[in-house]
Amino acid sequence: MSNKAAAEKILEGIGGASNVKFMTFCATRLRFELNDGSIVNKEALDAIPEVMGCVPQSGDRYQIVIGGAVGNIYNAIKALPSMSDGAESAAEDNASASNDELKSSLRSSGVRGKVQWIDAFFEYLSDSFRPILGVLLGASLIIALAAVLDALHLVDFRGEKSAGWVFVDTMWHTVFYFLPIMIAYNASKKLNVDPWLGAAIMGALMTPEFQKLATMASTTSTVDPELGITTKVADIFGFAMQWNDYSGQVFVPLIMVAVLALVYRFLQKIFPENVHMVFVPFFSLAIMIPLTAFLIGPLGVWIGIDLGNGLAWLNNNAPFVFALLIPMLYPFLVPLGLHWPLNALMLMNIQTLGYDFIQGPMGVWNFACFGATAGVLLISLREKDKTMRQTASGALAAGLFGGISEPSLYGIHLRFKRVYSRMLPGCFAGGLVIAILGSQYQGVKTTAFAFTSLLTIPVFNPMWVYAVAIAVAFIVPMLLIFFMDYRTEEEKAATKK
């Protein structure tokens, strides 16, 4: 089906253009706010080949899982003549990013949602990272390419790199170096603050002038004999300021924007609207840049280092437990959005320790997830189930080559009761492989933030341990599902109707 035809079918399934109040999309899903959610034809939507799954939300919100082609389908829907006549299409920053009905039911069971501010906190983390997943994925593939060349000894990166390969490094390093600015921009949008203001405040701590403070004669340096960490303190008009390199930082922009939102709203209240454009940005910069440099920045760095050191201690002192804990937890964290703090820690570990040790065990969960999808695909081929075959093949491609689990989770796994009981043994088996084979290496590590896909296997060390672990994690749920099915008898009967 062409994108235009799919767009027409999707629009018809949700009740037509007149039923669309707002529309946007994220990494894999179309997000709708409808005038009347009760008239959506879920069966018709599920029958569309491009649709991997439908997720009704609370109120009149609706999500449709598409996968990697979501941007093209979104543009095709926007381009339909009926949309320009009967519906208002809102920009992403004006659209709701509330969780789906499944997440709401899980929260109400006591995992999340009873305390509103906790719920909002995880949404804040999620929406601060989600828009940059594409560039993170692109950068991780460039890193993977370099790792493959190095592993095959086609290019030697262990010595001094040539100018050409230094230039290639800029292609991926730009994402991680300026990551704090990107996060500050997204976080500001989430909290309805001028996003360029958040980006400018974070960018001030990454300018050449701020970097110069580290080498000035008035700046003192002290070395912690136990940790081997050098602390630099700059003299700013007689006040001591701890200097840090904020490139690649994650927690600093998140904390800074949360404080900025309070300052921003206060300034909007005390100044007349006709002078907001001048005085609100001016005082926001004048207040928040010093506050971030003197207090929020060092605090964010300290939080990231301590959290990373805590998990590093567990990995070093109880690697067996750690290797099993991460892949067994992720299947429950990801559907609830609770995995974002761990993702932030991965980036922080690379910045502070020079490597990360969470992504290896996390890859075990991902491949167990993809293995379960492969099992579903095999059954759909055996039963000649065209709809499930299309859903599973699209989700499997997104997983194996992009490291994206959402199409598998929302399109298949969370819709059928027995999938998790087949997938968790794969998580355990893969984690056990890392626990045993990786014990002499203190686990599987990587020096780059990489989406755990087939293309990024070379960035992990030792690569052979990681490859064996994810292979086991993939094969176990695939075989369990193929021979034991993923559906209850009631679910089987429903699919045959």
JSON list of N, CA and C in Angstrom, two decimals, residues 261-318:
[
{"chain": "A", "resi": 261, "resn": "ALA", "atom": "N", "xyz": [12.32, 26.95, 34.35]},
{"chain": "A", "resi": 261, "resn": "ALA", "atom": "CA", "xyz": [10.86, 27.05, 34.17]},
{"chain": "A", "resi": 261, "resn": "ALA", "atom": "C", "xyz": [10.23, 27.89, 35.29]},
{"chain": "A", "resi": 262, "resn": "LEU", "atom": "N", "xyz": [10.73, 27.73, 36.51]},
{"chain": "A", "resi": 262, "resn": "LEU", "atom": "CA", "xyz": [10.21, 28.51, 37.63]},
{"chain": "A", "resi": 262, "resn": "LEU", "atom": "C", "xyz": [10.57, 29.98, 37.49]},
{"chain": "A", "resi": 263, "resn": "VAL", "atom": "N", "xyz": [11.82, 30.23, 37.13]},
{"chain": "A", "resi": 263, "resn": "VAL", "atom": "CA", "xyz": [12.29, 31.62, 36.94]},
{"chain": "A", "resi": 263, "resn": "VAL", "atom": "C", "xyz": [11.55, 32.27, 35.79]},
{"chain": "A", "resi": 264, "resn": "TYR", "atom": "N", "xyz": [11.39, 31.56, 34.71]},
{"chain": "A", "resi": 264, "resn": "TYR", "atom": "CA", "xyz": [10.75, 32.07, 33.50]},
{"chain": "A", "resi": 264, "resn": "TYR", "atom": "C", "xyz": [9.31, 32.49, 33.78]},
{"chain": "A", "resi": 265, "resn": "ARG", "atom": "N", "xyz": [8.56, 31.65, 34.47]},
{"chain": "A", "resi": 265, "resn": "ARG", "atom": "CA", "xyz": [7.17, 31.97, 34.78]},
{"chain": "A", "resi": 265, "resn": "ARG", "atom": "C", "xyz": [7.06, 33.13, 35.76]},
{"chain": "A", "resi": 266, "resn": "PHE", "atom": "N", "xyz": [7.99, 33.20, 36.69]},
{"chain": "A", "resi": 266, "resn": "PHE", "atom": "CA", "xyz": [7.99, 34.32, 37.63]},
{"chain": "A", "resi": 266, "resn": "PHE", "atom": "C", "xyz": [8.24, 35.64, 36.91]},
{"chain": "A", "resi": 267, "resn": "LEU", "atom": "N", "xyz": [9.19, 35.63, 35.98]},
{"chain": "A", "resi": 267, "resn": "LEU", "atom": "CA", "xyz": [9.49, 36.85, 35.22]},
{"chain": "A", "resi": 267, "resn": "LEU", "atom": "C", "xyz": [8.32, 37.26, 34.34]},
{"chain": "A", "resi": 268, "resn": "GLN", "atom": "N", "xyz": [7.62, 36.28, 33.78]},
{"chain": "A", "resi": 268, "resn": "GLN", "atom": "CA", "xyz": [6.45, 36.58, 32.96]},
{"chain": "A", "resi": 268, "resn": "GLN", "atom": "C", "xyz": [5.34, 37.24, 33.77]},
{"chain": "A", "resi": 269, "resn": "LYS", "atom": "N", "xyz": [5.27, 36.90, 35.03]},
{"chain": "A", "resi": 269, "resn": "LYS", "atom": "CA", "xyz": [4.24, 37.48, 35.90]},
{"chain": "A", "resi": 269, "resn": "LYS", "atom": "C", "xyz": [4.56, 38.91, 36.30]},
{"chain": "A", "resi": 270, "resn": "ILE", "atom": "N", "xyz": [5.83, 39.20, 36.55]},
{"chain": "A", "resi": 270, "resn": "ILE", "atom": "CA", "xyz": [6.17, 40.53, 37.10]},
{"chain": "A", "resi": 270, "resn": "ILE", "atom": "C", "xyz": [6.39, 41.59, 36.02]},
{"chain": "A", "resi": 271, "resn": "PHE", "atom": "N", "xyz": [6.60, 41.15, 34.77]},
{"chain": "A", "resi": 271, "resn": "PHE", "atom": "CA", "xyz": [6.79, 42.12, 33.69]},
{"chain": "A", "resi": 271, "resn": "PHE", "atom": "C", "xyz": [5.54, 42.19, 32.81]},
{"chain": "A", "resi": 272, "resn": "PRO", "atom": "N", "xyz": [5.17, 43.38, 32.34]},
{"chain": "A", "resi": 272, "resn": "PRO", "atom": "CA", "xyz": [4.03, 43.51, 31.41]},
{"chain": "A", "resi": 272, "resn": "PRO", "atom": "C", "xyz": [4.30, 42.74, 30.12]},
{"chain": "A", "resi": 273, "resn": "GLU", "atom": "N", "xyz": [3.23, 42.26, 29.50]},
{"chain": "A", "resi": 273, "resn": "GLU", "atom": "CA", "xyz": [3.39, 41.43, 28.31]},
{"chain": "A", "resi": 273, "resn": "GLU", "atom": "C", "xyz": [4.10, 42.14, 27.17]},
{"chain": "A", "resi": 274, "resn": "ASN", "atom": "N", "xyz": [3.92, 43.45, 27.07]},
{"chain": "A", "resi": 274, "resn": "ASN", "atom": "CA", "xyz": [4.52, 44.17, 25.94]},
{"chain": "A", "resi": 274, "resn": "ASN", "atom": "C", "xyz": [6.04, 44.29, 26.04]},
{"chain": "A", "resi": 275, "resn": "VAL", "atom": "N", "xyz": [6.64, 43.94, 27.19]},
{"chain": "A", "resi": 275, "resn": "VAL", "atom": "CA", "xyz": [8.11, 43.97, 27.30]},
{"chain": "A", "resi": 275, "resn": "VAL", "atom": "C", "xyz": [8.68, 42.57, 27.59]},
{"chain": "A", "resi": 276, "resn": "HIS", "atom": "N", "xyz": [7.85, 41.54, 27.45]},
{"chain": "A", "resi": 276, "resn": "HIS", "atom": "CA", "xyz": [8.32, 40.17, 27.69]},
{"chain": "A", "resi": 276, "resn": "HIS", "atom": "C", "xyz": [9.50, 39.81, 26.79]},
{"chain": "A", "resi": 277, "resn": "MET", "atom": "N", "xyz": [9.42, 40.19, 25.52]},
{"chain": "A", "resi": 277, "resn": "MET", "atom": "CA", "xyz": [10.43, 39.78, 24.56]},
{"chain": "A", "resi": 277, "resn": "MET", "atom": "C", "xyz": [11.82, 40.26, 24.95]},
{"chain": "A", "resi": 278, "resn": "VAL", "atom": "N", "xyz": [11.91, 41.38, 25.63]},
{"chain": "A", "resi": 278, "resn": "VAL", "atom": "CA", "xyz": [13.21, 41.95, 25.99]},
{"chain": "A", "resi": 278, "resn": "VAL", "atom": "C", "xyz": [13.65, 41.50, 27.38]},
{"chain": "A", "resi": 279, "resn": "PHE", "atom": "N", "xyz": [12.81, 41.72, 28.37]},
{"chain": "A", "resi": 279, "resn": "PHE", "atom": "CA", "xyz": [13.26, 41.55, 29.75]},
{"chain": "A", "resi": 279, "resn": "PHE", "atom": "C", "xyz": [13.21, 40.11, 30.27]},
{"chain": "A", "resi": 280, "resn": "VAL", "atom": "N", "xyz": [12.26, 39.30, 29.78]},
{"chain": "A", "resi": 280, "resn": "VAL", "atom": "CA", "xyz": [12.22, 37.91, 30.26]},
{"chain": "A", "resi": 280, "resn": "VAL", "atom": "C", "xyz": [13.46, 37.14, 29.83]},
{"chain": "A", "resi": 281, "resn": "PRO", "atom": "N", "xyz": [13.87, 37.20, 28.54]},
{"chain": "A", "resi": 281, "resn": "PRO", "atom": "CA", "xyz": [15.12, 36.52, 28.17]},
{"chain": "A", "resi": 281, "resn": "PRO", "atom": "C", "xyz": [16.35, 37.12, 28.86]},
{"chain": "A", "resi": 282, "resn": "PHE", "atom": "N", "xyz": [16.39, 38.45, 28.99]},
{"chain": "A", "resi": 282, "resn": "PHE", "atom": "CA", "xyz": [17.56, 39.11, 29.59]},
{"chain": "A", "resi": 282, "resn": "PHE", "atom": "C", "xyz": [17.77, 38.64, 31.03]},
{"chain": "A", "resi": 283, "resn": "PHE", "atom": "N", "xyz": [16.73, 38.72, 31.84]},
{"chain": "A", "resi": 283, "resn": "PHE", "atom": "CA", "xyz": [16.88, 38.33, 33.24]},
{"chain": "A", "resi": 283, "resn": "PHE", "atom": "C", "xyz": [17.02, 36.81, 33.39]},
{"chain": "A", "resi": 284, "resn": "SER", "atom": "N", "xyz": [16.42, 36.06, 32.47]},
{"chain": "A", "resi": 284, "resn": "SER", "atom": "CA", "xyz": [16.60, 34.61, 32.52]},
{"chain": "A", "resi": 284, "resn": "SER", "atom": "C", "xyz": [18.05, 34.24, 32.30]},
{"chain": "A", "resi": 285, "resn": "LEU", "atom": "N", "xyz": [18.70, 34.88, 31.32]},
{"chain": "A", "resi": 285, "resn": "LEU", "atom": "CA", "xyz": [20.12, 34.63, 31.08]},
{"chain": "A", "resi": 285, "resn": "LEU", "atom": "C", "xyz": [20.98, 35.11, 32.24]},
{"chain": "A", "resi": 286, "resn": "ALA", "atom": "N", "xyz": [20.66, 36.31, 32.71]},
{"chain": "A", "resi": 286, "resn": "ALA", "atom": "CA", "xyz": [21.46, 36.91, 33.79]},
{"chain": "A", "resi": 286, "resn": "ALA", "atom": "C", "xyz": [21.37, 36.13, 35.09]},
{"chain": "A", "resi": 287, "resn": "ILE", "atom": "N", "xyz": [20.25, 35.48, 35.32]},
{"chain": "A", "resi": 287, "resn": "ILE", "atom": "CA", "xyz": [20.07, 34.70, 36.55]},
{"chain": "A", "resi": 287, "resn": "ILE", "atom": "C", "xyz": [20.55, 33.26, 36.39]},
{"chain": "A", "resi": 288, "resn": "MET", "atom": "N", "xyz": [20.16, 32.63, 35.30]},
{"chain": "A", "resi": 288, "resn": "MET", "atom": "CA", "xyz": [20.36, 31.20, 35.17]},
{"chain": "A", "resi": 288, "resn": "MET", "atom": "C", "xyz": [21.79, 30.80, 34.78]},
{"chain": "A", "resi": 289, "resn": "ILE", "atom": "N", "xyz": [22.49, 31.62, 34.00]},
{"chain": "A", "resi": 289, "resn": "ILE", "atom": "CA", "xyz": [23.86, 31.23, 33.64]},
{"chain": "A", "resi": 289, "resn": "ILE", "atom": "C", "xyz": [24.77, 31.19, 34.87]},
{"chain": "A", "resi": 290, "resn": "PRO", "atom": "N", "xyz": [24.80, 32.22, 35.72]},
{"chain": "A", "resi": 290, "resn": "PRO", "atom": "CA", "xyz": [25.61, 32.12, 36.94]},
{"chain": "A", "resi": 290, "resn": "PRO", "atom": "C", "xyz": [25.11, 31.01, 37.87]},
{"chain": "A", "resi": 291, "resn": "LEU", "atom": "N", "xyz": [23.79, 30.88, 38.02]},
{"chain": "A", "resi": 291, "resn": "LEU", "atom": "CA", "xyz": [23.25, 29.85, 38.90]},
{"chain": "A", "resi": 291, "resn": "LEU", "atom": "C", "xyz": [23.65, 28.45, 38.43]},
{"chain": "A", "resi": 292, "resn": "THR", "atom": "N", "xyz": [23.65, 28.25, 37.11]},
{"chain": "A", "resi": 292, "resn": "THR", "atom": "CA", "xyz": [24.03, 26.95, 36.56]},
{"chain": "A", "resi": 292, "resn": "THR", "atom": "C", "xyz": [25.53, 26.71, 36.73]},
{"chain": "A", "resi": 293, "resn": "ALA", "atom": "N", "xyz": [26.33, 27.75, 36.47]},
{"chain": "A", "resi": 293, "resn": "ALA", "atom": "CA", "xyz": [27.78, 27.60, 36.56]},
{"chain": "A", "resi": 293, "resn": "ALA", "atom": "C", "xyz": [28.25, 27.36, 38.00]},
{"chain": "A", "resi": 294, "resn": "PHE", "atom": "N", "xyz": [27.65, 28.05, 38.95]},
{"chain": "A", "resi": 294, "resn": "PHE", "atom": "CA", "xyz": [28.10, 27.96, 40.35]},
{"chain": "A", "resi": 294, "resn": "PHE", "atom": "C", "xyz": [27.45, 26.81, 41.12]},
{"chain": "A", "resi": 295, "resn": "LEU", "atom": "N", "xyz": [26.18, 26.50, 40.81]},
{"chain": "A", "resi": 295, "resn": "LEU", "atom": "CA", "xyz": [25.47, 25.55, 41.66]},
{"chain": "A", "resi": 295, "resn": "LEU", "atom": "C", "xyz": [24.92, 24.34, 40.90]},
{"chain": "A", "resi": 296, "resn": "ILE", "atom": "N", "xyz": [24.07, 24.59, 39.91]},
{"chain": "A", "resi": 296, "resn": "ILE", "atom": "CA", "xyz": [23.38, 23.49, 39.24]},
{"chain": "A", "resi": 296, "resn": "ILE", "atom": "C", "xyz": [24.35, 22.59, 38.48]},
{"chain": "A", "resi": 297, "resn": "GLY", "atom": "N", "xyz": [25.32, 23.19, 37.79]},
{"chain": "A", "resi": 297, "resn": "GLY", "atom": "CA", "xyz": [26.29, 22.41, 37.03]},
{"chain": "A", "resi": 297, "resn": "GLY", "atom": "C", "xyz": [27.08, 21.44, 37.91]},
{"chain": "A", "resi": 298, "resn": "PRO", "atom": "N", "xyz": [27.77, 21.93, 38.93]},
{"chain": "A", "resi": 298, "resn": "PRO", "atom": "CA", "xyz": [28.49, 21.00, 39.83]},
{"chain": "A", "resi": 298, "resn": "PRO", "atom": "C", "xyz": [27.58, 19.96, 40.47]},
{"chain": "A", "resi": 299, "resn": "LEU", "atom": "N", "xyz": [26.33, 20.38, 40.82]},
{"chain": "A", "resi": 299, "resn": "LEU", "atom": "CA", "xyz": [25.39, 19.43, 41.42]},
{"chain": "A", "resi": 299, "resn": "LEU", "atom": "C", "xyz": [25.03, 18.32, 40.44]},
{"chain": "A", "resi": 300, "resn": "GLY", "atom": "N", "xyz": [24.74, 18.69, 39.20]},
{"chain": "A", "resi": 300, "resn": "GLY", "atom": "CA", "xyz": [24.38, 17.69, 38.19]},
{"chain": "A", "resi": 300, "resn": "GLY", "atom": "C", "xyz": [25.52, 16.73, 37.91]},
{"chain": "A", "resi": 301, "resn": "VAL", "atom": "N", "xyz": [26.73, 17.27, 37.84]},
{"chain": "A", "resi": 301, "resn": "VAL", "atom": "CA", "xyz": [27.90, 16.41, 37.62]},
{"chain": "A", "resi": 301, "resn": "VAL", "atom": "C", "xyz": [28.08, 15.45, 38.80]},
{"chain": "A", "resi": 302, "resn": "TRP", "atom": "N", "xyz": [27.91, 15.96, 40.00]},
{"chain": "A", "resi": 302, "resn": "TRP", "atom": "CA", "xyz": [28.05, 15.14, 41.21]},
{"chain": "A", "resi": 302, "resn": "TRP", "atom": "C", "xyz": [27.01, 14.01, 41.24]},
{"chain": "A", "resi": 303, "resn": "ILE", "atom": "N", "xyz": [25.77, 14.33, 40.89]},
{"chain": "A", "resi": 303, "resn": "ILE", "atom": "CA", "xyz": [24.71, 13.31, 40.88]},
{"chain": "A", "resi": 303, "resn": "ILE", "atom": "C", "xyz": [25.04, 12.22, 39.87]},
{"chain": "A", "resi": 304, "resn": "GLY", "atom": "N", "xyz": [25.45, 12.63, 38.67]},
{"chain": "A", "resi": 304, "resn": "GLY", "atom": "CA", "xyz": [25.77, 11.65, 37.63]},
{"chain": "A", "resi": 304, "resn": "GLY", "atom": "C", "xyz": [26.94, 10.77, 38.02]},
{"chain": "A", "resi": 305, "resn": "ILE", "atom": "N", "xyz": [27.98, 11.37, 38.58]},
{"chain": "A", "resi": 305, "resn": "ILE", "atom": "CA", "xyz": [29.16, 10.59, 38.97]},
{"chain": "A", "resi": 305, "resn": "ILE", "atom": "C", "xyz": [28.82, 9.61, 40.07]},
{"chain": "A", "resi": 306, "resn": "ASP", "atom": "N", "xyz": [28.06, 10.04, 41.08]},
{"chain": "A", "resi": 306, "resn": "ASP", "atom": "CA", "xyz": [27.74, 9.17, 42.20]},
{"chain": "A", "resi": 306, "resn": "ASP", "atom": "C", "xyz": [26.83, 8.01, 41.78]},
{"chain": "A", "resi": 307, "resn": "LEU", "atom": "N", "xyz": [25.84, 8.31, 40.93]},
{"chain": "A", "resi": 307, "resn": "LEU", "atom": "CA", "xyz": [24.97, 7.22, 40.45]},
{"chain": "A", "resi": 307, "resn": "LEU", "atom": "C", "xyz": [25.76, 6.23, 39.61]},
{"chain": "A", "resi": 308, "resn": "GLY", "atom": "N", "xyz": [26.61, 6.76, 38.74]},
{"chain": "A", "resi": 308, "resn": "GLY", "atom": "CA", "xyz": [27.44, 5.88, 37.91]},
{"chain": "A", "resi": 308, "resn": "GLY", "atom": "C", "xyz": [28.40, 5.05, 38.74]},
{"chain": "A", "resi": 309, "resn": "ASN", "atom": "N", "xyz": [29.02, 5.69, 39.74]},
{"chain": "A", "resi": 309, "resn": "ASN", "atom": "CA", "xyz": [29.95, 4.97, 40.61]},
{"chain": "A", "resi": 309, "resn": "ASN", "atom": "C", "xyz": [29.23, 3.87, 41.41]},
{"chain": "A", "resi": 310, "resn": "GLY", "atom": "N", "xyz": [27.97, 4.16, 41.80]},
{"chain": "A", "resi": 310, "resn": "GLY", "atom": "CA", "xyz": [27.21, 3.17, 42.55]},
{"chain": "A", "resi": 310, "resn": "GLY", "atom": "C", "xyz": [26.95, 1.92, 41.72]},
{"chain": "A", "resi": 311, "resn": "LEU", "atom": "N", "xyz": [26.52, 2.12, 40.46]},
{"chain": "A", "resi": 311, "resn": "LEU", "atom": "CA", "xyz": [26.29, 0.97, 39.59]},
{"chain": "A", "resi": 311, "resn": "LEU", "atom": "C", "xyz": [27.61, 0.30, 39.21]},
{"chain": "A", "resi": 312, "resn": "ALA", "atom": "N", "xyz": [28.67, 1.11, 39.05]},
{"chain": "A", "resi": 312, "resn": "ALA", "atom": "CA", "xyz": [29.98, 0.53, 38.75]},
{"chain": "A", "resi": 312, "resn": "ALA", "atom": "C", "xyz": [30.45, -0.35, 39.90]},
{"chain": "A", "resi": 313, "resn": "TRP", "atom": "N", "xyz": [30.18, 0.08, 41.13]},
{"chain": "A", "resi": 313, "resn": "TRP", "atom": "CA", "xyz": [30.54, -0.74, 42.30]},
{"chain": "A", "resi": 313, "resn": "TRP", "atom": "C", "xyz": [29.82, -2.08, 42.25]},
{"chain": "A", "resi": 314, "resn": "LEU", "atom": "N", "xyz": [28.52, -2.04, 41.91]},
{"chain": "A", "resi": 314, "resn": "LEU", "atom": "CA", "xyz": [27.75, -3.28, 41.83]},
{"chain": "A", "resi": 314, "resn": "LEU", "atom": "C", "xyz": [28.29, -4.17, 40.72]},
{"chain": "A", "resi": 315, "resn": "ASN", "atom": "N", "xyz": [28.63, -3.56, 39.58]},
{"chain": "A", "resi": 315, "resn": "ASN", "atom": "CA", "xyz": [29.16, -4.32, 38.45]},
{"chain": "A", "resi": 315, "resn": "ASN", "atom": "C", "xyz": [30.52, -4.94, 38.78]},
{"chain": "A", "resi": 316, "resn": "ASN", "atom": "N", "xyz": [31.34, -4.21, 39.53]},
{"chain": "A", "resi": 316, "resn": "ASN", "atom": "CA", "xyz": [32.68, -4.71, 39.87]},
{"chain": "A", "resi": 316, "resn": "ASN", "atom": "C", "xyz": [32.67, -5.72, 41.00]},
{"chain": "A", "resi": 317, "resn": "ASN", "atom": "N", "xyz": [31.76, -5.52, 41.98]},
{"chain": "A", "resi": 317, "resn": "ASN", "atom": "CA", "xyz": [31.75, -6.37, 43.16]},
{"chain": "A", "resi": 317, "resn": "ASN", "atom": "C", "xyz": [30.74, -7.51, 43.09]},
{"chain": "A", "resi": 318, "resn": "ALA", "atom": "N", "xyz": [29.71, -7.33, 42.29]},
{"chain": "A", "resi": 318, "resn": "ALA", "atom": "CA", "xyz": [28.71, -8.40, 42.12]},
{"chain": "A", "resi": 318, "resn": "ALA", "atom": "C", "xyz": [28.33, -8.48, 40.65]}
]
